[in-house]
Structures are given as C-alpha cells and as structure tokens.
PDB file of C-alpha atoms and ligand atoms in Angstrom:
ATOM      1  CA  UNK S  27       0.080   0.078  -0.097  1.00 76.00           C
ATOM      2  CA  UNK S  28       1.119   3.292  -1.106  1.00 92.00           C
ATOM      3  CA  UNK S  29       2.260   5.695   2.293  1.00 93.00           C
ATOM      4  CA  UNK S  30       0.412   9.298   2.227  1.00 95.00           C
ATOM      5  CA  UNK S  31       3.203  11.656   3.989  1.00 98.00           C
ATOM      6  CA  UNK S  32       1.719  14.435   6.197  1.00 98.00           C
ATOM      7  CA  UNK S  33       0.758  17.560   4.036  1.00 97.00           C
ATOM      8  CA  UNK S  34       0.784  20.175   7.179  1.00 98.00           C
ATOM      9  CA  UNK S  35       4.569  18.607   8.062  1.00 98.00           C
ATOM     10  CA  UNK S  36       7.541  20.938   8.339  1.00 98.00           C
ATOM     11  CA  UNK S  37       9.850  18.762   7.211  1.00 98.00           C
ATOM     12  CA  UNK S  38      11.329  17.540   4.158  1.00 99.00           C
ATOM     13  CA  UNK S  39      14.126  14.146   4.117  1.00 99.00           C
ATOM     14  CA  UNK S  40      16.671  14.034   1.843  1.00 98.00           C
ATOM     15  CA  UNK S  41      17.972  10.559   0.397  1.00 98.00           C
ATOM     16  CA  UNK S  42      21.692  10.308  -0.787  1.00 98.00           C
ATOM     17  CA  UNK S  43      20.802   7.003  -3.093  1.00 98.00           C
ATOM     18  CA  UNK S  44      23.756   6.801  -5.547  1.00 98.00           C
ATOM     19  CA  UNK S  45      26.475   5.311  -4.748  1.00 97.00           C
ATOM     20  CA  UNK S  46      28.140   2.317  -6.240  1.00 96.00           C
ATOM     21  CA  UNK S  47      28.238  -0.215  -2.909  1.00 96.00           C
ATOM     22  CA  UNK S  48      31.803  -0.703  -3.651  1.00 97.00           C
ATOM     23  CA  UNK S  49      32.436  -1.669  -0.032  1.00 97.00           C
ATOM     24  CA  UNK S  50      29.787  -4.484  -0.399  1.00 96.00           C
ATOM     25  CA  UNK S  51      31.254  -6.159  -2.839  1.00 94.00           C
ATOM     26  CA  UNK S  52      30.403  -7.452  -6.222  1.00 92.00           C
ATOM     27  CA  UNK S  53      26.554  -6.603  -7.542  1.00 91.00           C
ATOM     28  CA  UNK S  54      23.881  -3.347  -8.307  1.00 92.00           C
ATOM     29  CA  UNK S  55      24.313  -0.128  -6.547  1.00 96.00           C
ATOM     30  CA  UNK S  56      24.045  -0.592  -3.013  1.00 97.00           C
ATOM     31  CA  UNK S  57      20.471   1.151  -2.750  1.00 97.00           C
ATOM     32  CA  UNK S  58      18.892  -1.542  -4.664  1.00 97.00           C
ATOM     33  CA  UNK S  59      20.530  -4.467  -3.482  1.00 97.00           C
ATOM     34  CA  UNK S  60      18.408  -6.614  -1.674  1.00 97.00           C
ATOM     35  CA  UNK S  61      17.806  -7.660   2.056  1.00 97.00           C
ATOM     36  CA  UNK S  62      14.712  -9.835   3.161  1.00 96.00           C
ATOM     37  CA  UNK S  63      13.512  -9.665  -0.446  1.00 97.00           C
ATOM     38  CA  UNK S  64      14.052  -6.119  -1.203  1.00 97.00           C
ATOM     39  CA  UNK S  65      15.543  -3.316  -1.985  1.00 98.00           C
ATOM     40  CA  UNK S  66      17.463  -1.087   0.817  1.00 98.00           C
ATOM     41  CA  UNK S  67      15.836   1.842  -0.595  1.00 98.00           C
ATOM     42  CA  UNK S  68      12.300  -0.053  -1.028  1.00 98.00           C
ATOM     43  CA  UNK S  69      13.066  -0.227   3.356  1.00 98.00           C
ATOM     44  CA  UNK S  70      14.959   2.448   4.252  1.00 98.00           C
ATOM     45  CA  UNK S  71      11.514   5.018   2.883  1.00 98.00           C
ATOM     46  CA  UNK S  72       9.051   2.785   3.283  1.00 98.00           C
ATOM     47  CA  UNK S  73      10.494   3.919   7.570  1.00 98.00           C
ATOM     48  CA  UNK S  74      10.729   7.374   6.440  1.00 98.00           C
ATOM     49  CA  UNK S  75       7.274   8.173   4.721  1.00 98.00           C
ATOM     50  CA  UNK S  76       5.859   6.317   8.261  1.00 98.00           C
ATOM     51  CA  UNK S  77       7.751   9.473   9.914  1.00 98.00           C
ATOM     52  CA  UNK S  78       4.479  11.643  10.941  1.00 98.00           C
ATOM     53  CA  UNK S  79       6.159  15.151  10.328  1.00 98.00           C
ATOM     54  CA  UNK S  80       7.552  14.353   6.919  1.00 98.00           C
ATOM     55  CA  UNK S  81       6.134  16.211   4.321  1.00 98.00           C
ATOM     56  CA  UNK S  82       8.001  15.392   1.038  1.00 98.00           C
ATOM     57  CA  UNK S  83      10.774  12.733   0.421  1.00 98.00           C
ATOM     58  CA  UNK S  84      13.732  13.376  -2.498  1.00 98.00           C
ATOM     59  CA  UNK S  85      15.696  10.482  -3.565  1.00 98.00           C
ATOM     60  CA  UNK S  86      19.046  10.899  -5.692  1.00 98.00           C
ATOM     61  CA  UNK S  87      19.295   7.788  -7.585  1.00 98.00           C
ATOM     62  CA  UNK S  88      22.541   6.710  -9.585  1.00 97.00           C
ATOM     63  CA  UNK S  89      21.854   8.210 -12.812  1.00 97.00           C
ATOM     64  CA  UNK S  90      21.266   5.837 -14.338  1.00 96.00           C
ATOM     65  CA  UNK S  91      18.716   4.109 -12.227  1.00 97.00           C
ATOM     66  CA  UNK S  92      16.318   7.231 -12.376  1.00 98.00           C
ATOM     67  CA  UNK S  93      13.589   5.364 -14.247  1.00 98.00           C
ATOM     68  CA  UNK S  94      13.849   2.461 -12.355  1.00 98.00           C
ATOM     69  CA  UNK S  95      13.719   3.464  -9.058  1.00 98.00           C
ATOM     70  CA  UNK S  96      10.489   6.205  -9.740  1.00 98.00           C
ATOM     71  CA  UNK S  97       8.934   2.839 -10.389  1.00 98.00           C
ATOM     72  CA  UNK S  98      10.140   1.245  -7.814  1.00 98.00           C
ATOM     73  CA  UNK S  99       9.196   3.065  -5.389  1.00 98.00           C
ATOM     74  CA  UNK S 100       5.890   4.760  -6.671  1.00 98.00           C
ATOM     75  CA  UNK S 101       3.919   1.728  -4.544  1.00 98.00           C
ATOM     76  CA  UNK S 102       5.773   2.084  -1.475  1.00 98.00           C
ATOM     77  CA  UNK S 103       5.176   6.228  -1.271  1.00 98.00           C
ATOM     78  CA  UNK S 104       4.918   9.604  -2.946  1.00 98.00           C
ATOM     79  CA  UNK S 105       9.104  10.917  -3.693  1.00 98.00           C
ATOM     80  CA  UNK S 106      10.495  12.784  -6.096  1.00 98.00           C
ATOM     81  CA  UNK S 107      13.188  11.362  -7.372  1.00 98.00           C
ATOM     82  CA  UNK S 108      16.777  13.121  -8.618  1.00 98.00           C
ATOM     83  CA  UNK S 109      19.986  11.990 -10.325  1.00 98.00           C
ATOM     84  CA  UNK S 110      22.835  11.568  -8.020  1.00 98.00           C
ATOM     85  CA  UNK S 111      26.480  13.147  -8.334  1.00 96.00           C
ATOM     86  CA  UNK S 112      29.471  12.056  -8.377  1.00 95.00           C
ATOM     87  CA  UNK S 113      30.413  12.607  -4.036  1.00 93.00           C
ATOM     88  CA  UNK S 114      27.887  11.787  -1.844  1.00 93.00           C
ATOM     89  CA  UNK S 115      27.315  15.753  -1.008  1.00 93.00           C
ATOM     90  CA  UNK S 116      27.451  16.389  -4.889  1.00 94.00           C
ATOM     91  CA  UNK S 117      24.172  13.744  -4.674  1.00 96.00           C
ATOM     92  CA  UNK S 118      23.272  15.972  -1.437  1.00 96.00           C
ATOM     93  CA  UNK S 119      23.479  19.070  -3.325  1.00 95.00           C
ATOM     94  CA  UNK S 120      21.046  17.939  -5.809  1.00 97.00           C
ATOM     95  CA  UNK S 121      18.828  16.971  -3.902  1.00 98.00           C
ATOM     96  CA  UNK S 122      18.106  19.884  -2.005  1.00 98.00           C
ATOM     97  CA  UNK S 123      17.400  21.668  -4.733  1.00 97.00           C
ATOM     98  CA  UNK S 124      14.275  20.298  -4.615  1.00 98.00           C
ATOM     99  CA  UNK S 125      12.310  21.229  -1.387  1.00 98.00           C
ATOM    100  CA  UNK S 126      10.653  24.553  -1.741  1.00 98.00           C
ATOM    101  CA  UNK S 127      11.937  26.928   0.675  1.00 97.00           C
ATOM    102  CA  UNK S 128       8.385  26.980   2.787  1.00 98.00           C
ATOM    103  CA  UNK S 129       9.600  23.632   4.133  1.00 98.00           C
ATOM    104  CA  UNK S 130      11.730  24.412   7.660  1.00 98.00           C
ATOM    105  CA  UNK S 131      13.381  21.392   8.332  1.00 98.00           C
ATOM    106  CA  UNK S 132      15.342  18.991   6.071  1.00 98.00           C
ATOM    107  CA  UNK S 133      16.724  15.993   6.749  1.00 98.00           C
ATOM    108  CA  UNK S 134      19.630  14.002   5.233  1.00 98.00           C
ATOM    109  CA  UNK S 135      19.517  10.224   5.382  1.00 98.00           C
ATOM    110  CA  UNK S 136      21.476   7.437   4.196  1.00 97.00           C
ATOM    111  CA  UNK S 137      19.242   4.992   1.884  1.00 97.00           C
ATOM    112  CA  UNK S 138      22.432   2.673   3.724  1.00 97.00           C
ATOM    113  CA  UNK S 139      21.111   3.031   6.838  1.00 98.00           C
ATOM    114  CA  UNK S 140      17.358   0.895   5.509  1.00 98.00           C
ATOM    115  CA  UNK S 141      16.299  -0.210   9.272  1.00 98.00           C
ATOM    116  CA  UNK S 142      16.741   3.014  10.133  1.00 98.00           C
ATOM    117  CA  UNK S 143      13.192   3.555  12.884  1.00 98.00           C
ATOM    118  CA  UNK S 144      10.567   6.373  12.321  1.00 98.00           C
ATOM    119  CA  UNK S 145      10.638   7.303  15.761  1.00 98.00           C
ATOM    120  CA  UNK S 146      14.696   8.368  15.495  1.00 98.00           C
ATOM    121  CA  UNK S 147      13.856  10.483  12.621  1.00 98.00           C
ATOM    122  CA  UNK S 148      10.902  12.210  14.517  1.00 98.00           C
ATOM    123  CA  UNK S 149      13.270  12.536  17.361  1.00 98.00           C
ATOM    124  CA  UNK S 150      15.764  14.727  15.253  1.00 98.00           C
ATOM    125  CA  UNK S 151      13.509  16.597  13.331  1.00 98.00           C
ATOM    126  CA  UNK S 152      11.601  17.724  16.909  1.00 98.00           C
ATOM    127  CA  UNK S 153      15.260  19.134  18.683  1.00 98.00           C
ATOM    128  CA  UNK S 154      15.744  20.539  15.041  1.00 98.00           C
ATOM    129  CA  UNK S 155      12.086  22.277  15.351  1.00 98.00           C
ATOM    130  CA  UNK S 156      13.176  23.044  19.780  1.00 98.00           C
ATOM    131  CA  UNK S 157      16.016  25.559  17.897  1.00 98.00           C
ATOM    132  CA  UNK S 158      18.863  23.436  16.994  1.00 98.00           C
ATOM    133  CA  UNK S 159      20.363  24.478  14.049  1.00 97.00           C
ATOM    134  CA  UNK S 160      22.213  20.822  13.643  1.00 98.00           C
ATOM    135  CA  UNK S 161      21.118  17.954  14.988  1.00 98.00           C
ATOM    136  CA  UNK S 162      23.400  14.423  14.822  1.00 98.00           C
ATOM    137  CA  UNK S 163      21.945  10.869  16.050  1.00 98.00           C
ATOM    138  CA  UNK S 164      25.183   9.162  17.957  1.00 98.00           C
ATOM    139  CA  UNK S 165      25.803   6.091  19.713  1.00 98.00           C
ATOM    140  CA  UNK S 166      28.598   5.472  22.229  1.00 97.00           C
ATOM    141  CA  UNK S 167      31.772   4.499  21.125  1.00 96.00           C
ATOM    142  CA  UNK S 168      32.124   0.501  22.553  1.00 93.00           C
ATOM    143  CA  UNK S 169      36.406  -0.674  21.151  1.00 94.00           C
ATOM    144  CA  UNK S 170      38.944   1.028  22.344  1.00 95.00           C
ATOM    145  CA  UNK S 171      40.569   4.262  19.823  1.00 96.00           C
ATOM    146  CA  UNK S 172      44.075   4.310  19.403  1.00 97.00           C
ATOM    147  CA  UNK S 173      45.928   6.805  17.421  1.00 96.00           C
ATOM    148  CA  UNK S 174      48.735   5.717  15.096  1.00 97.00           C
ATOM    149  CA  UNK S 175      51.579   6.303  13.642  1.00 98.00           C
ATOM    150  CA  UNK S 176      54.092   5.564  10.879  1.00 98.00           C
ATOM    151  CA  UNK S 177      54.398   2.514  10.696  1.00 98.00           C
ATOM    152  CA  UNK S 178      51.401   1.059  12.521  1.00 97.00           C
ATOM    153  CA  UNK S 179      53.125   2.313  15.957  1.00 98.00           C
ATOM    154  CA  UNK S 180      50.320   3.906  18.578  1.00 98.00           C
ATOM    155  CA  UNK S 181      51.389   7.088  19.523  1.00 97.00           C
ATOM    156  CA  UNK S 182      48.610   7.210  21.951  1.00 97.00           C
ATOM    157  CA  UNK S 183      45.186   5.808  23.381  1.00 96.00           C
ATOM    158  CA  UNK S 184      41.767   8.661  23.067  1.00 94.00           C
ATOM    159  CA  UNK S 185      39.207   8.935  25.544  1.00 95.00           C
ATOM    160  CA  UNK S 186      36.887   7.343  24.874  1.00 94.00           C
ATOM    161  CA  UNK S 187      34.072   9.114  27.036  1.00 94.00           C
ATOM    162  CA  UNK S 188      34.334  11.824  24.407  1.00 96.00           C
ATOM    163  CA  UNK S 189      34.358  10.208  21.469  1.00 97.00           C
ATOM    164  CA  UNK S 190      30.482   9.276  19.138  1.00 97.00           C
ATOM    165  CA  UNK S 191      29.555   7.328  16.269  1.00 97.00           C
ATOM    166  CA  UNK S 192      27.502   8.925  14.107  1.00 97.00           C
ATOM    167  CA  UNK S 193      24.013   8.266  11.897  1.00 98.00           C
ATOM    168  CA  UNK S 194      21.772   9.753   9.962  1.00 98.00           C
ATOM    169  CA  UNK S 195      18.888  11.747   9.874  1.00 98.00           C
ATOM    170  CA  UNK S 196      20.674  14.423  10.473  1.00 98.00           C
ATOM    171  CA  UNK S 197      18.093  17.074  10.241  1.00 98.00           C
ATOM    172  CA  UNK S 198      18.935  21.010   9.787  1.00 98.00           C
ATOM    173  CA  UNK S 199      17.324  24.410   9.953  1.00 98.00           C
ATOM    174  CA  UNK S 200      16.432  24.633   5.714  1.00 98.00           C
ATOM    175  CA  UNK S 201      17.989  27.821   5.378  1.00 97.00           C
ATOM    176  CA  UNK S 202      21.583  26.084   7.553  1.00 96.00           C
ATOM    177  CA  UNK S 203      21.554  23.058   5.272  1.00 96.00           C
ATOM    178  CA  UNK S 204      21.235  25.437   2.011  1.00 95.00           C
ATOM    179  CA  UNK S 205      24.097  27.826   3.520  1.00 92.00           C
ATOM    180  CA  UNK S 206      26.689  25.061   4.501  1.00 91.00           C
ATOM    181  CA  UNK S 207      26.425  23.466   0.857  1.00 89.00           C
ATOM    182  CA  UNK S 208      26.519  26.252  -0.723  1.00 87.00           C
ATOM    183  CA  UNK S 209      29.478  27.043   0.917  1.00 80.00           C
ATOM    184  CA  UNK S 210      30.644  23.077   0.426  1.00 73.00           C
ATOM    185  CA  UNK S 211      34.427  22.899  -0.631  1.00 65.00           C
ATOM    186  CA  UNK S 212      35.940  20.120   0.125  1.00 64.00           C
ATOM    187  CA  UNK S 213      34.248  16.322   0.011  1.00 62.00           C
ATOM    188  CA  UNK S 214      33.333  15.452   4.053  1.00 66.00           C
ATOM    189  CA  UNK S 215      31.464  12.512   4.586  1.00 65.00           C
ATOM    190  CA  UNK S 216      28.407  13.883   6.639  1.00 82.00           C
ATOM    191  CA  UNK S 217      26.527  17.452   5.977  1.00 90.00           C
ATOM    192  CA  UNK S 218      26.743  17.669   9.703  1.00 91.00           C
ATOM    193  CA  UNK S 219      30.589  18.917   9.144  1.00 87.00           C
ATOM    194  CA  UNK S 220      29.557  21.503   6.854  1.00 85.00           C
ATOM    195  CA  UNK S 221      27.786  23.026   9.630  1.00 89.00           C
ATOM    196  CA  UNK S 222      30.558  22.800  11.590  1.00 90.00           C
ATOM    197  CA  UNK S 223      32.904  24.489   9.377  1.00 85.00           C
ATOM    198  CA  UNK S 224      31.044  27.139   9.463  1.00 84.00           C
ATOM    199  CA  UNK S 225      30.938  27.805  13.042  1.00 89.00           C
ATOM    200  CA  UNK S 226      27.522  27.112  14.193  1.00 93.00           C
ATOM    201  CA  UNK S 227      26.356  24.023  17.358  1.00 96.00           C
ATOM    202  CA  UNK S 228      25.654  21.172  16.120  1.00 97.00           C
ATOM    203  CA  UNK S 229      23.616  18.729  18.930  1.00 98.00           C
ATOM    204  CA  UNK S 230      23.322  15.398  19.098  1.00 98.00           C
ATOM    205  CA  UNK S 231      20.412  13.063  20.502  1.00 98.00           C
ATOM    206  CA  UNK S 232      20.259   9.363  20.786  1.00 98.00           C
ATOM    207  CA  UNK S 233      20.996   7.224  17.731  1.00 98.00           C
ATOM    208  CA  UNK S 234      19.531   4.079  17.496  1.00 98.00           C
ATOM    209  CA  UNK S 235      21.267   0.117  17.227  1.00 97.00           C
ATOM    210  CA  UNK S 236      18.727  -0.386  13.949  1.00 98.00           C
ATOM    211  CA  UNK S 237      19.758   3.261  12.195  1.00 98.00           C
ATOM    212  CA  UNK S 238      23.461   0.696  11.314  1.00 98.00           C
ATOM    213  CA  UNK S 239      24.804   1.745   7.748  1.00 97.00           C
ATOM    214  CA  UNK S 240      24.857  -1.058   5.441  1.00 98.00           C
ATOM    215  CA  UNK S 241      29.183  -1.466   4.299  1.00 98.00           C
ATOM    216  CA  UNK S 242      30.383  -4.465   4.258  1.00 97.00           C
ATOM    217  CA  UNK S 243      28.592  -7.501   3.252  1.00 96.00           C
ATOM    218  CA  UNK S 244      29.003  -8.395   7.216  1.00 97.00           C
ATOM    219  CA  UNK S 245      26.932  -5.793   7.759  1.00 97.00           C
ATOM    220  CA  UNK S 246      24.114  -7.379   4.669  1.00 96.00           C
ATOM    221  CA  UNK S 247      24.125 -10.262   7.381  1.00 96.00           C
ATOM    222  CA  UNK S 248      23.260  -8.486  10.399  1.00 97.00           C
ATOM    223  CA  UNK S 249      20.974  -6.546   9.209  1.00 98.00           C
ATOM    224  CA  UNK S 250      18.877  -9.868   7.858  1.00 97.00           C
ATOM    225  CA  UNK S 251      18.577 -10.507  11.397  1.00 97.00           C
ATOM    226  CA  UNK S 252      17.353  -7.273  12.205  1.00 96.00           C
ATOM    227  CA  UNK S 253      14.466  -6.464  10.181  1.00 96.00           C
ATOM    228  CA  UNK S 254      12.173  -8.491  12.344  1.00 93.00           C
ATOM    229  CA  UNK S 255      13.232  -5.627  14.677  1.00 92.00           C
ATOM    230  CA  UNK S 256      12.102  -3.259  12.989  1.00 83.00           C
TER     231      UNK S 256
HETATM  232  N1  CTP R 233      25.922   7.895  -1.298  1.00 83.10           N
HETATM  233  C1  CTP R 233      25.069   8.923  -2.312  1.00 83.10           C
HETATM  234  N2  CTP R 233      25.773   9.348  -4.017  1.00 83.10           N
HETATM  235  C2  CTP R 233      27.412  10.185  -4.006  1.00 83.10           C
HETATM  236  C3  CTP R 233      28.091   8.015  -3.057  1.00 83.10           C
HETATM  237  C4  CTP R 233      27.182   8.298  -1.782  1.00 83.10           C
HETATM  238  O1  CTP R 233      23.883   9.033  -2.819  1.00 83.10           O
HETATM  239  N3  CTP R 233      28.034  10.095  -5.203  1.00 83.10           N
HETATM  240  C5  CTP R 233      24.938   7.572  -0.842  1.00 83.10           C
HETATM  241  C6  CTP R 233      24.991   6.454  -1.160  1.00 83.10           C
HETATM  242  O2  CTP R 233      23.963   5.679  -1.384  1.00 83.10           O
HETATM  243  C7  CTP R 233      24.375   5.803   0.459  1.00 83.10           C
HETATM  244  C8  CTP R 233      24.817   7.078   1.367  1.00 83.10           C
HETATM  245  O3  CTP R 233      25.502   7.913   0.708  1.00 83.10           O
HETATM  246  O4  CTP R 233      23.033   5.373   0.797  1.00 83.10           O
HETATM  247  C9  CTP R 233      26.465   6.504   1.933  1.00 83.10           C
HETATM  248  O5  CTP R 233      27.363   6.051   0.936  1.00 83.10           O
HETATM  249  P1  CTP R 233      27.762   4.981   1.148  1.00 83.10           P
HETATM  250  O6  CTP R 233      27.224   3.835   2.721  1.00 83.10           O
HETATM  251  O7  CTP R 233      29.726   5.597   1.163  1.00 83.10           O
HETATM  252  O8  CTP R 233      27.369   4.470   0.180  1.00 83.10           O
HETATM  253  P2  CTP R 233      28.353   3.880  -1.379  1.00 83.10           P
HETATM  254  O9  CTP R 233      29.316   5.077  -1.669  1.00 83.10           O
HETATM  255  O10 CTP R 233      27.215   3.126  -1.904  1.00 83.10           O
HETATM  256  O11 CTP R 233      28.758   2.635  -0.784  1.00 83.10           O
HETATM  257  P3  CTP R 233      30.679   2.510  -0.921  1.00 83.10           P
HETATM  258  O12 CTP R 233      31.379   3.909  -0.677  1.00 83.10           O
HETATM  259  O13 CTP R 233      31.095   1.670  -0.458  1.00 83.10           O
HETATM  260  O14 CTP R 233      30.941   2.414  -2.681  1.00 83.10           O
HETATM  261 MG1   MG R 234      30.702   5.939  -0.383  1.00 83.10          MG
END
C-alpha cells in the first residue's frame, strides 16, 4: 500500500542513494541490493514515509537508474527522484534543490541505513523544531580507539568517553543546510561537518542500533537478523 505523507508536515527528507556500494562487493548499486527480498532503498523509504511530520521525500538515485527507482518507489510512497552526483555531498545538494523554501526542516538520511526507525527520524526533527540549527543521532563508541603513526606504531589511546559514532538522519534548519552546501569546498562524509565548519552548534541526540549503516557484506547479514526487530 502506498504511504501518505503529511501535507501539513514541516520536514523534507533527502535520501542520497546514488552510491555504487563498492565495499559491499560485486553487484549493482547498494541502494538496490536486496535485504529480505526487497531493495535497501524500499526498506529505507517505507520507514521515512512512516514518520509523522514528513511532508516531502527526495531521493538521489544513480543517474542510470532514475526511472527504475521512480517505478520501484511509486507503490511505496510519493517521492521525488533526482539523479545523484559523483560524491555524496553532490547528491545531497542536487536533492536539496528540489525542496521548496516553505519547508523549514530538512533531514539528510542515507539509504544505506535501511532499518532506521521512524521514531529516530521524528526525534531528530523534533530537536531541530525546538531550536537547534543542526542535530545528529549518535551512539557511544564501544571499541578502544588508538591513534597510530608511521609504521602502525601506536601514538596514544584516545579518551573514548568524549567520542561518538554518528548516524543519520542528520537534521537542519533548511537555511542552515542550504548555506552549508552553498559554501562547501572539500568532500566531507557528513552534512553536519559542513555546518561545524561554518561555526554553528551541532547537537547530539541518542541514535539507534537499528540505524546501522550497511557498508560491508557482514552488515547485510546483521541487517537480515535485525529485520524482524524493525
Ligand atoms: N551516496 C550518494 N551519492 C554518491 C555516493 C554515495 O547518494 N555519489 C549515498 C549512498 O547511496 C549511501 C550514502 O550516500 O546511501 C552513504 O554512502 P556509502 O555508505 O559510502 O554508500 P556507497 O558510496 O554506495 O558505498 P561505497 O562507499 O562502499 O561505494
Ligand atoms: Mg561511499
């Protein structure tokens, strides 16, 4: 059944899905690989569409797959599909261009975090609504982290208590994300990094184990096991 979005919602969600998925090994673009018989992108969009304040969803698809992605998602939810770029940041910028100025909150969410619960999407949006210009979901770091130098020699042990693992969706006031992307120079792996560079505060909210990023073959096996939970 096709989901309905909230026409009175104040949130647009950009879903960069144009990556190749090289670390997942041979196969098609990652967003179209199957998890429990359905493409990762379908899992991701179904959960985004279930978040109650989402009014618009924009997917950045691999340039050769735009029409196929439109057809794939038509029965899932009303989405706008644009062609992505060579870098993730470019895919996000291209998707952002489709969001009208009247939508005040923009979330950026990796298709690769296919099992992200709708509640996490809402909690990030709520924190932006409360007045934070930029919000990221995070988890504590569980491994011991070492800094290493030349020859793989350990230079020191980093204080883990001040470190966080960062997930998506990352949420922004619309104009904050637009300004960050307009001024973007180098390629960063996350959008909040652009806002940090602009000197604005970025606020953390609790993330979710289910928002894990499917990157390597092992992650697909883990996600398969998590599927019944989310
Ligand atoms: N992405 C994108 N456009 C790109 C590169 C990445 O839209 N040019 C998207 C991916 O589709 C993914 C998200 O950004 O949903 C996070 O990127 P990552 O996990 O690195 O995915 P891939 O780039 O596909 O994987 P890899 O780096 O292993 O090739
Ligand atoms: Mg990548």
